[in-house]
Short mmCIF file of C-alpha atoms in Angstrom, two decimals:
data_model
loop_
_atom_site.label_atom_id
_atom_site.label_comp_id
_atom_site.label_asym_id
_atom_site.label_seq_id
_atom_site.Cartn_x
_atom_site.Cartn_y
_atom_site.Cartn_z
CA UNK A 1 49.97 82.24 70.06
CA UNK A 2 53.59 84.96 70.57
CA UNK A 3 53.54 87.98 72.81
CA UNK A 4 53.67 90.45 70.39
CA UNK A 5 50.39 89.09 68.97
CA UNK A 6 48.83 88.04 72.39
CA UNK A 7 49.29 91.75 72.84
CA UNK A 8 47.46 93.10 70.05
CA UNK A 9 44.54 90.79 70.35
CA UNK A 10 44.75 92.61 73.84
CA UNK A 11 44.52 96.03 72.99
CA UNK A 12 42.20 94.90 69.63
CA UNK A 13 39.73 93.33 72.11
CA UNK A 14 39.66 96.02 74.15
CA UNK A 15 39.46 98.71 71.66
CA UNK A 16 36.27 96.93 70.75
CA UNK A 17 35.38 96.70 74.18
CA UNK A 18 35.16 100.02 74.53
CA UNK A 19 33.08 101.43 71.45
CA UNK A 20 31.02 98.23 71.70
CA UNK A 21 29.85 98.80 75.28
CA UNK A 22 30.96 101.76 76.82
CA UNK A 23 33.88 99.77 78.77
CA UNK A 24 36.63 102.29 80.04
CA UNK A 25 40.09 101.37 79.14
CA UNK A 26 41.52 101.24 82.63
CA UNK A 27 39.17 99.10 84.32
CA UNK A 28 39.16 96.34 81.72
CA UNK A 29 42.73 96.50 79.83
CA UNK A 30 44.76 95.31 83.74
CA UNK A 31 42.34 92.06 83.60
CA UNK A 32 43.12 91.72 79.90
CA UNK A 33 46.74 91.49 80.37
CA UNK A 34 46.18 89.65 83.88
CA UNK A 35 43.84 86.66 81.48
CA UNK A 36 46.37 86.88 78.67
CA UNK A 37 49.68 86.17 80.85
CA UNK A 38 51.38 88.79 79.60
CA UNK A 39 55.05 89.37 80.44
CA UNK A 40 56.28 92.40 80.96
CA UNK A 41 57.40 93.59 78.19
CA UNK A 42 54.45 92.34 76.38
CA UNK A 43 52.06 94.05 78.60
CA UNK A 44 53.60 97.84 77.98
CA UNK A 45 53.20 96.79 74.73
CA UNK A 46 49.80 96.40 74.53
CA UNK A 47 49.21 99.38 77.23
CA UNK A 48 50.71 101.40 74.33
CA UNK A 49 49.07 99.81 71.46
CA UNK A 50 45.31 100.61 73.60
CA UNK A 51 45.96 104.04 74.71
CA UNK A 52 47.78 105.03 71.45
CA UNK A 53 45.35 104.42 69.56
CA UNK A 54 42.19 105.98 71.52
CA UNK A 55 44.15 109.09 72.32
CA UNK A 56 45.34 109.75 68.18
CA UNK A 57 41.98 108.04 67.58
CA UNK A 58 40.80 111.55 65.19
CA UNK A 59 44.15 112.02 63.90
CA UNK A 60 43.72 107.89 62.60
CA UNK A 61 39.89 108.44 61.97
CA UNK A 62 41.06 110.78 59.22
CA UNK A 63 43.84 108.71 57.93
CA UNK A 64 41.86 105.53 57.44
CA UNK A 65 39.56 108.05 55.67
CA UNK A 66 42.24 109.58 52.98
CA UNK A 67 43.93 106.16 52.72
CA UNK A 68 40.74 104.23 52.34
CA UNK A 69 38.42 107.19 50.72
CA UNK A 70 35.52 106.05 52.75
CA UNK A 71 33.77 107.88 55.54
CA UNK A 72 35.26 106.36 59.13
CA UNK A 73 31.39 105.55 60.12
CA UNK A 74 30.35 104.11 56.80
CA UNK A 75 33.28 100.69 58.01
CA UNK A 76 32.13 98.29 60.15
CA UNK A 77 33.03 99.00 63.67
CA UNK A 78 35.50 96.05 64.60
CA UNK A 79 37.25 96.72 60.96
CA UNK A 80 37.51 100.41 61.90
CA UNK A 81 38.91 99.45 65.28
CA UNK A 82 41.45 96.66 63.38
CA UNK A 83 42.83 99.74 61.21
CA UNK A 84 42.76 102.71 64.03
CA UNK A 85 45.05 99.95 65.67
CA UNK A 86 47.27 99.72 62.17
CA UNK A 87 47.60 102.84 61.66
CA UNK A 88 48.88 103.72 65.23
CA UNK A 89 51.60 101.52 64.54
CA UNK A 90 53.10 102.16 61.06
CA UNK A 91 52.82 106.17 61.93
CA UNK A 92 53.27 106.21 65.63
CA UNK A 93 55.41 103.43 66.51
CA UNK A 94 58.63 101.29 65.75
CA UNK A 95 56.44 98.12 64.90
CA UNK A 96 57.93 96.65 62.32
CA UNK A 97 55.31 97.90 58.62
CA UNK A 98 54.91 94.52 58.47
CA UNK A 99 53.88 92.86 61.01
CA UNK A 100 51.91 95.60 61.45
CA UNK A 101 49.22 95.11 58.41
CA UNK A 102 49.62 91.27 58.72
CA UNK A 103 48.50 91.56 62.48
CA UNK A 104 46.02 94.18 61.50
CA UNK A 105 44.10 92.26 58.46
CA UNK A 106 44.65 88.68 61.44
CA UNK A 107 42.41 90.79 63.26
CA UNK A 108 39.82 92.41 60.36
CA UNK A 109 40.00 89.08 59.24
CA UNK A 110 38.94 87.21 62.53
CA UNK A 111 36.58 89.79 63.11
CA UNK A 112 34.34 89.74 59.94
CA UNK A 113 35.48 87.82 57.38
CA UNK A 114 37.98 87.61 54.37
CA UNK A 115 36.31 90.44 52.31
CA UNK A 116 37.52 92.92 55.40
CA UNK A 117 41.12 91.15 55.77
CA UNK A 118 41.20 92.52 52.06
CA UNK A 119 40.31 96.06 52.74
CA UNK A 120 42.26 96.32 55.53
CA UNK A 121 45.70 95.55 54.05
CA UNK A 122 44.53 97.73 50.98
CA UNK A 123 43.94 101.00 53.43
CA UNK A 124 47.42 100.35 55.46
CA UNK A 125 50.04 99.35 52.47
CA UNK A 126 48.88 102.19 51.47
CA UNK A 127 49.90 104.25 55.00
CA UNK A 128 52.41 102.60 55.02
CA UNK A 129 53.65 104.06 51.24
CA UNK A 130 54.23 107.32 52.66
CA UNK A 131 55.75 108.90 56.03
CA UNK A 132 53.87 110.30 59.22
CA UNK A 133 54.89 113.56 58.20
CA UNK A 134 53.42 113.35 54.36
CA UNK A 135 49.77 112.42 56.68
CA UNK A 136 49.82 114.59 59.01
CA UNK A 137 50.09 117.04 56.16
CA UNK A 138 47.11 115.51 54.91
CA UNK A 139 44.92 115.70 57.46
CA UNK A 140 45.62 118.99 58.47
CA UNK A 141 45.17 120.18 54.50
CA UNK A 142 42.11 118.71 55.06
CA UNK A 143 40.29 120.41 57.56
CA UNK A 144 38.06 123.55 57.15
CA UNK A 145 39.03 125.90 60.28
CA UNK A 146 41.82 126.28 62.81
CA UNK A 147 39.74 124.59 65.11
CA UNK A 148 39.43 122.27 63.05
CA UNK A 149 42.43 121.34 61.49
CA UNK A 150 43.79 121.80 65.40
CA UNK A 151 41.65 119.36 66.64
CA UNK A 152 42.52 116.62 63.70
CA UNK A 153 46.60 117.11 63.76
CA UNK A 154 46.49 116.38 67.89
CA UNK A 155 42.99 114.43 68.35
CA UNK A 156 40.81 116.36 69.69
CA UNK A 157 36.50 117.39 69.17
CA UNK A 158 36.50 120.83 67.83
CA UNK A 159 34.56 121.53 71.09
CA UNK A 160 36.83 120.43 73.29
CA UNK A 161 39.47 122.04 71.42
CA UNK A 162 37.30 125.50 71.89
CA UNK A 163 36.35 124.72 75.16
CA UNK A 164 40.13 124.34 76.40
CA UNK A 165 40.69 127.62 74.87
CA UNK A 166 38.58 129.84 76.03
CA UNK A 167 40.01 128.05 79.53
CA UNK A 168 42.99 129.13 78.99
CA UNK A 169 42.17 132.31 77.03
CA UNK A 170 40.69 133.53 80.90
CA UNK A 171 44.17 133.39 82.51
CA UNK A 172 45.33 135.43 79.66
CA UNK A 173 47.19 131.58 77.93
CA UNK A 174 45.59 130.98 74.96
CA UNK A 175 49.02 130.57 73.54
CA UNK A 176 49.45 127.32 74.98
CA UNK A 177 46.50 125.82 73.77
CA UNK A 178 48.42 123.52 71.57
CA UNK A 179 50.88 122.46 74.61
CA UNK A 180 48.14 121.38 76.45
CA UNK A 181 46.31 119.70 74.08
CA UNK A 182 49.75 117.33 73.19
CA UNK A 183 50.27 117.11 76.85
CA UNK A 184 46.90 114.98 77.02
CA UNK A 185 48.02 112.71 73.95
CA UNK A 186 50.91 112.09 76.17
CA UNK A 187 50.82 108.94 78.84
CA UNK A 188 51.23 110.15 82.46
CA UNK A 189 53.33 109.36 84.99
CA UNK A 190 52.44 107.42 88.06
CA UNK A 191 52.30 109.47 90.69
CA UNK A 192 51.97 108.38 94.38
CA UNK A 193 50.13 109.53 97.86
CA UNK A 194 51.58 108.76 101.00
CA UNK A 195 48.60 109.29 103.39
CA UNK A 196 49.67 112.30 105.86
CA UNK A 197 50.86 110.81 109.16
CA UNK A 198 50.04 107.30 107.90
CA UNK A 199 52.91 106.93 106.32
CA UNK A 200 56.00 108.85 104.27
CA UNK A 201 57.51 107.97 100.67
CA UNK A 202 60.05 105.74 100.31
CA UNK A 203 64.18 107.01 100.89
CA UNK A 204 64.85 106.25 97.40
CA UNK A 205 61.47 107.95 95.35
CA UNK A 206 61.56 111.37 94.61
CA UNK A 207 59.19 114.30 95.73
CA UNK A 208 56.37 115.67 93.51
CA UNK A 209 56.75 119.64 93.29
CA UNK A 210 53.72 120.92 94.85
CA UNK A 211 51.55 118.46 96.29
CA UNK A 212 53.41 117.59 100.13
CA UNK A 213 52.39 114.00 100.23
CA UNK A 214 53.16 113.38 96.45
CA UNK A 215 56.11 110.94 95.17
CA UNK A 216 57.54 109.25 92.36
CA UNK A 217 59.04 106.36 91.91
CA UNK A 218 61.72 104.91 89.94
CA UNK A 219 59.34 102.72 87.77
CA UNK A 220 57.46 99.10 88.58
CA UNK A 221 54.87 97.71 89.80
CA UNK A 222 53.37 100.46 92.58
CA UNK A 223 50.38 98.27 93.71
CA UNK A 224 52.73 96.17 95.31
CA UNK A 225 53.82 99.05 96.78
CA UNK A 226 50.15 99.61 97.99
CA UNK A 227 49.06 96.52 98.86
CA UNK A 228 52.49 96.36 101.49
CA UNK A 229 51.06 99.65 102.96
CA UNK A 230 47.24 98.56 103.56
CA UNK A 231 46.92 101.56 101.73
CA UNK A 232 48.41 103.97 103.22
CA UNK A 233 50.45 104.62 100.41
CA UNK A 234 48.58 105.17 96.96
CA UNK A 235 48.19 105.71 93.44
CA UNK A 236 47.25 109.51 93.38
CA UNK A 237 46.98 112.21 91.13
CA UNK A 238 49.07 115.52 92.50
CA UNK A 239 46.20 117.71 91.19
CA UNK A 240 43.54 115.68 93.21
CA UNK A 241 46.25 115.47 96.64
CA UNK A 242 45.82 119.45 96.41
CA UNK A 243 42.06 119.20 95.90
CA UNK A 244 41.26 117.39 98.94
CA UNK A 245 44.42 119.94 100.43
CA UNK A 246 42.90 122.78 99.84
CA UNK A 247 39.49 121.82 101.93
CA UNK A 248 41.57 120.90 104.81
CA UNK A 249 44.32 123.50 105.32
CA UNK A 250 42.26 126.57 103.79
CA UNK A 251 41.96 127.52 107.79
CA UNK A 252 42.83 125.68 110.95
CA UNK A 253 41.13 123.42 111.90
CA UNK A 254 39.31 122.81 115.32
CA UNK A 255 38.80 119.31 117.08
CA UNK A 256 35.54 117.66 116.48
CA UNK A 257 35.08 119.80 112.91
CA UNK A 258 32.60 117.22 110.80
CA UNK A 259 33.05 116.90 107.59
CA UNK A 260 31.45 115.61 104.73
CA UNK A 261 32.55 114.28 101.64
CA UNK A 262 29.06 114.03 99.32
CA UNK A 263 30.24 112.33 96.12
CA UNK A 264 32.99 110.56 97.30
CA UNK A 265 32.99 107.48 94.72
CA UNK A 266 35.71 106.17 94.09
CA UNK A 267 37.68 107.02 97.68
CA UNK A 268 41.01 108.91 96.25
CA UNK A 269 39.90 111.89 97.77
CA UNK A 270 38.03 110.33 100.25
CA UNK A 271 41.36 109.01 101.57
CA UNK A 272 43.15 112.11 102.27
CA UNK A 273 40.16 113.95 104.08
CA UNK A 274 40.19 110.42 106.45
CA UNK A 275 43.80 111.05 107.16
CA UNK A 276 43.78 114.60 107.92
CA UNK A 277 40.80 113.99 110.31
CA UNK A 278 42.67 111.60 112.23
CA UNK A 279 45.40 113.76 112.59
CA UNK A 280 43.35 116.83 113.60
CA UNK A 281 40.23 115.48 115.71
CA UNK A 282 37.91 115.45 113.11
CA UNK A 283 35.18 113.64 112.19
CA UNK A 284 34.24 112.27 108.35
CA UNK A 285 31.59 110.88 106.48
CA UNK A 286 31.41 110.22 103.08
CA UNK A 287 28.51 109.73 100.71
CA UNK A 288 28.47 107.91 97.40
CA UNK A 289 25.16 107.47 95.56
CA UNK A 290 26.68 104.35 93.43
CA UNK A 291 27.06 101.24 95.52
CA UNK A 292 29.96 100.22 93.71
CA UNK A 293 31.38 103.12 94.02
CA UNK A 294 30.89 103.07 97.53
CA UNK A 295 32.66 100.32 97.91
CA UNK A 296 35.60 101.50 95.79
CA UNK A 297 35.72 104.57 98.38
CA UNK A 298 35.18 101.32 102.09
CA UNK A 299 38.99 100.14 100.28
CA UNK A 300 40.27 103.17 99.70
CA UNK A 301 39.38 104.41 103.73
CA UNK A 302 40.52 100.89 105.18
CA UNK A 303 43.57 101.55 106.01
CA UNK A 304 43.34 104.76 107.99
CA UNK A 305 42.32 104.05 111.45
CA UNK A 306 38.93 106.82 111.60
CA UNK A 307 35.84 105.47 111.54
CA UNK A 308 33.93 106.84 108.62
CA UNK A 309 30.10 106.00 107.52
CA UNK A 310 29.76 106.02 103.79
CA UNK A 311 26.01 106.66 102.74
CA UNK A 312 25.39 105.68 99.29
CA UNK A 313 22.36 108.62 98.48
CA UNK A 314 21.80 110.91 96.12
CA UNK A 315 23.50 113.96 97.49
CA UNK A 316 21.68 116.37 97.11
CA UNK A 317 19.23 114.28 99.41
CA UNK A 318 21.57 113.93 101.77
CA UNK A 319 23.08 117.61 102.08
CA UNK A 320 19.31 118.43 102.46
CA UNK A 321 18.49 116.13 105.54
CA UNK A 322 21.42 117.49 107.43
CA UNK A 323 21.56 121.73 106.83
CA UNK A 324 24.36 123.67 108.82
CA UNK A 325 25.55 121.09 110.30
CA UNK A 326 29.11 120.07 108.73
CA UNK A 327 32.33 122.34 109.28
CA UNK A 328 33.57 121.13 105.45
CA UNK A 329 32.14 119.85 102.81
CA UNK A 330 33.77 118.64 99.73
CA UNK A 331 32.04 118.77 96.84
CA UNK A 332 33.60 116.97 93.67
CA UNK A 333 31.21 116.99 91.55
CA UNK A 334 30.33 114.42 88.39
CA UNK A 335 31.59 116.31 85.54
CA UNK A 336 32.91 116.37 81.44
CA UNK A 337 36.53 114.80 82.71
CA UNK A 338 37.98 116.62 80.32
CA UNK A 339 40.40 117.84 82.49
CA UNK A 340 41.38 113.69 82.94
CA UNK A 341 41.99 112.71 78.97
CA UNK A 342 45.44 111.36 79.79
CA UNK A 343 43.77 108.84 81.30
CA UNK A 344 40.71 108.10 80.02
CA UNK A 345 41.58 109.04 76.25
CA UNK A 346 38.44 107.57 75.19
CA UNK A 347 35.95 110.64 77.00
CA UNK A 348 36.78 113.30 74.51
CA UNK A 349 35.28 110.11 72.12
CA UNK A 350 32.18 109.94 74.15
CA UNK A 351 31.06 113.34 75.15
CA UNK A 352 28.81 115.91 73.59
CA UNK A 353 28.19 119.84 74.16
CA UNK A 354 24.74 118.43 74.91
CA UNK A 355 25.88 116.79 77.64
CA UNK A 356 27.48 120.26 79.52
CA UNK A 357 23.68 121.24 80.38
CA UNK A 358 22.62 118.91 82.39
CA UNK A 359 25.65 118.45 83.80
CA UNK A 360 25.71 122.25 85.47
CA UNK A 361 22.85 121.89 86.41
CA UNK A 362 23.34 118.89 88.81
CA UNK A 363 26.84 121.11 90.06
CA UNK A 364 24.92 123.81 91.04
CA UNK A 365 22.40 121.78 92.87
CA UNK A 366 24.85 119.69 94.47
CA UNK A 367 26.91 122.79 95.50
CA UNK A 368 24.28 124.93 96.27
CA UNK A 369 22.87 121.59 98.75
CA UNK A 370 26.45 121.86 100.05
CA UNK A 371 25.85 125.48 100.99
CA UNK A 372 22.88 124.90 103.13
CA UNK A 373 24.43 121.95 104.83
CA UNK A 374 27.36 123.82 106.14
CA UNK A 375 27.26 125.89 109.44
CA UNK A 376 27.80 129.33 109.53
CA UNK A 377 31.70 129.78 108.70
CA UNK A 378 31.47 126.38 107.64
CA UNK A 379 33.66 126.13 104.11
CA UNK A 380 32.92 124.01 100.55
CA UNK A 381 35.93 122.92 98.48
CA UNK A 382 34.03 122.62 94.66
CA UNK A 383 35.97 121.11 92.76
CA UNK A 384 36.07 119.60 88.94
CA UNK A 385 38.00 117.17 86.76
CA UNK A 386 37.04 119.91 83.77
CA UNK A 387 38.64 123.49 83.08
CA UNK A 388 35.45 123.73 81.38
CA UNK A 389 34.34 127.25 82.07
CA UNK A 390 30.16 126.66 82.06
CA UNK A 391 31.42 123.44 84.84
CA UNK A 392 33.86 125.69 87.01
CA UNK A 393 33.39 128.86 86.75
CA UNK A 394 30.08 129.74 85.57
CA UNK A 395 28.59 127.14 88.52
CA UNK A 396 30.20 129.33 91.20
CA UNK A 397 28.89 132.88 89.57
CA UNK A 398 25.82 130.99 89.61
CA UNK A 399 25.71 129.59 93.15
CA UNK A 400 27.11 132.41 94.41
CA UNK A 401 24.84 134.68 93.23
CA UNK A 402 21.49 132.95 94.56
CA UNK A 403 23.30 132.83 97.29
CA UNK A 404 23.85 136.37 97.80
CA UNK A 405 25.91 137.83 100.80
CA UNK A 406 24.94 134.73 102.66
CA UNK A 407 28.48 133.36 100.77
CA UNK A 408 31.49 134.52 100.78
CA UNK A 409 35.02 133.18 98.12
CA UNK A 410 38.05 131.93 99.18
CA UNK A 411 41.17 132.43 97.74
CA UNK A 412 42.04 128.78 96.19
CA UNK A 413 44.95 130.02 94.67
CA UNK A 414 46.10 131.57 97.41
CA UNK A 415 45.46 128.23 99.56
CA UNK A 416 46.90 125.84 96.85
CA UNK A 417 49.87 127.91 96.58
CA UNK A 418 50.00 128.00 100.44
CA UNK A 419 50.44 124.20 99.91
CA UNK A 420 52.70 123.60 97.97
CA UNK A 421 56.24 122.91 98.09
CA UNK A 422 56.88 125.29 95.25
CA UNK A 423 55.62 128.08 93.20
CA UNK A 424 52.22 126.58 91.22
CA UNK A 425 51.81 129.39 89.10
CA UNK A 426 48.45 130.25 88.96
CA UNK A 427 47.86 133.56 87.36
CA UNK A 428 43.97 135.44 88.34
CA UNK A 429 40.44 134.26 86.14
CA UNK A 430 39.95 136.78 84.13
CA UNK A 431 36.35 136.32 86.02
CA UNK A 432 38.46 137.90 89.33
CA UNK A 433 37.70 135.16 91.28
CA UNK A 434 39.72 132.52 93.22
CA UNK A 435 39.73 129.66 91.79
CA UNK A 436 43.01 127.63 90.93
CA UNK A 437 42.83 126.13 87.66
CA UNK A 438 45.99 123.21 86.97
CA UNK A 439 46.70 122.01 83.66
CA UNK A 440 48.29 119.00 82.87
CA UNK A 441 50.74 120.65 80.76
CA UNK A 442 52.16 123.13 83.00
CA UNK A 443 52.00 121.10 86.11
CA UNK A 444 51.56 117.54 85.39
CA UNK A 445 48.64 117.13 86.95
CA UNK A 446 44.98 116.26 85.62
CA UNK A 447 43.23 119.97 85.30
CA UNK A 448 41.76 120.14 87.72
CA UNK A 449 39.97 122.63 88.66
CA UNK A 450 38.93 124.14 92.86
CA UNK A 451 37.20 127.07 94.07
CA UNK A 452 36.52 126.95 97.92
CA UNK A 453 33.31 129.22 99.42
CA UNK A 454 32.53 129.78 102.92
CA UNK A 455 29.34 130.11 104.42
CA UNK A 456 29.07 133.68 105.59
#
């Protein structure tokens, strides 16, 4: 099998696993590339085909429906994935049209037989006859509302379009919506972190603009650098770095402080907390309900010479067992993940509006439990990789109402601006809170929300 053909097979098999088994592309694809023995160029092609198709899936489904005169939901799932892969190559890559069509036909044939192959051939040849611009115009014209037009053109479900618009409007910047959606569809650059006090960025690295720990390299596989540093240099989004530092640097650390990372998996922020705790003479504990993710936490902190006990409990239970115990707690709460759609593009097609109420209830319970586990004067950082106002401002406001004068807010915007090495441009929120909201299109980070609360 040629390299390009093997790349397409890897991409197709990954798409099938994502849609059939709820697999995560970022976990599955590297293993599939390794099994297939792809060289660097073919691995890059497989990665582009997989992530490009997932990011633009909504747009490609609209194109397929127009070209096939059939609803995407009525097409066999394996055939639909072959079509999506073919449409991506025809409309968004420089792959030759005949190769895109023929290879997609063969994938459909191997998955669903000759009849499926003929159908895919007819649809993709129809798509190949017109330009990408023509198809984008037709997709936009098929929309029934402005939100649907934006969603179809920029490949986001309508409910996410509306949620992101509201979050931007809370900063007076609703006009940045399309820039944000386009950033969600762009491949993120790899960002590294050098754990403070334990590692330094390489001399030829370029420092990131905001986090004092962050840097980027000219390219190449970062895993070699991670292994060579024994995990003291790691791949980590700059927004995640800032979220951890906002907690550790909100106020000066007193020796002997006790810290807790309540929802620690997979451990990136835990590693930053551990390095900071080591540097300042603090003690750190971690908790993660999932045994598999708890294992990842232990791996993440293995390079930090600090004893960190990792428990495996429901965060609410863990916090309730230690009332008024901790000086600082990180609540990196489970969320919709709408802030990380660049990295996990399949999430936008899996989440639905009905997921939000259950998540916000869990988030409120975790934050409430964390406040109960704080000593008077202690600080909790409430962090979500989602800008959805129900998961961010709504949760914090509800918990603060319940606690009344027992809790006060520290301006996370001011703390992040103080920690950052350049002005992060964090406008005030319309609710008057001190919440700091990072954005892919503005900061080149995940859309991380950071709030800081102190128990009075």
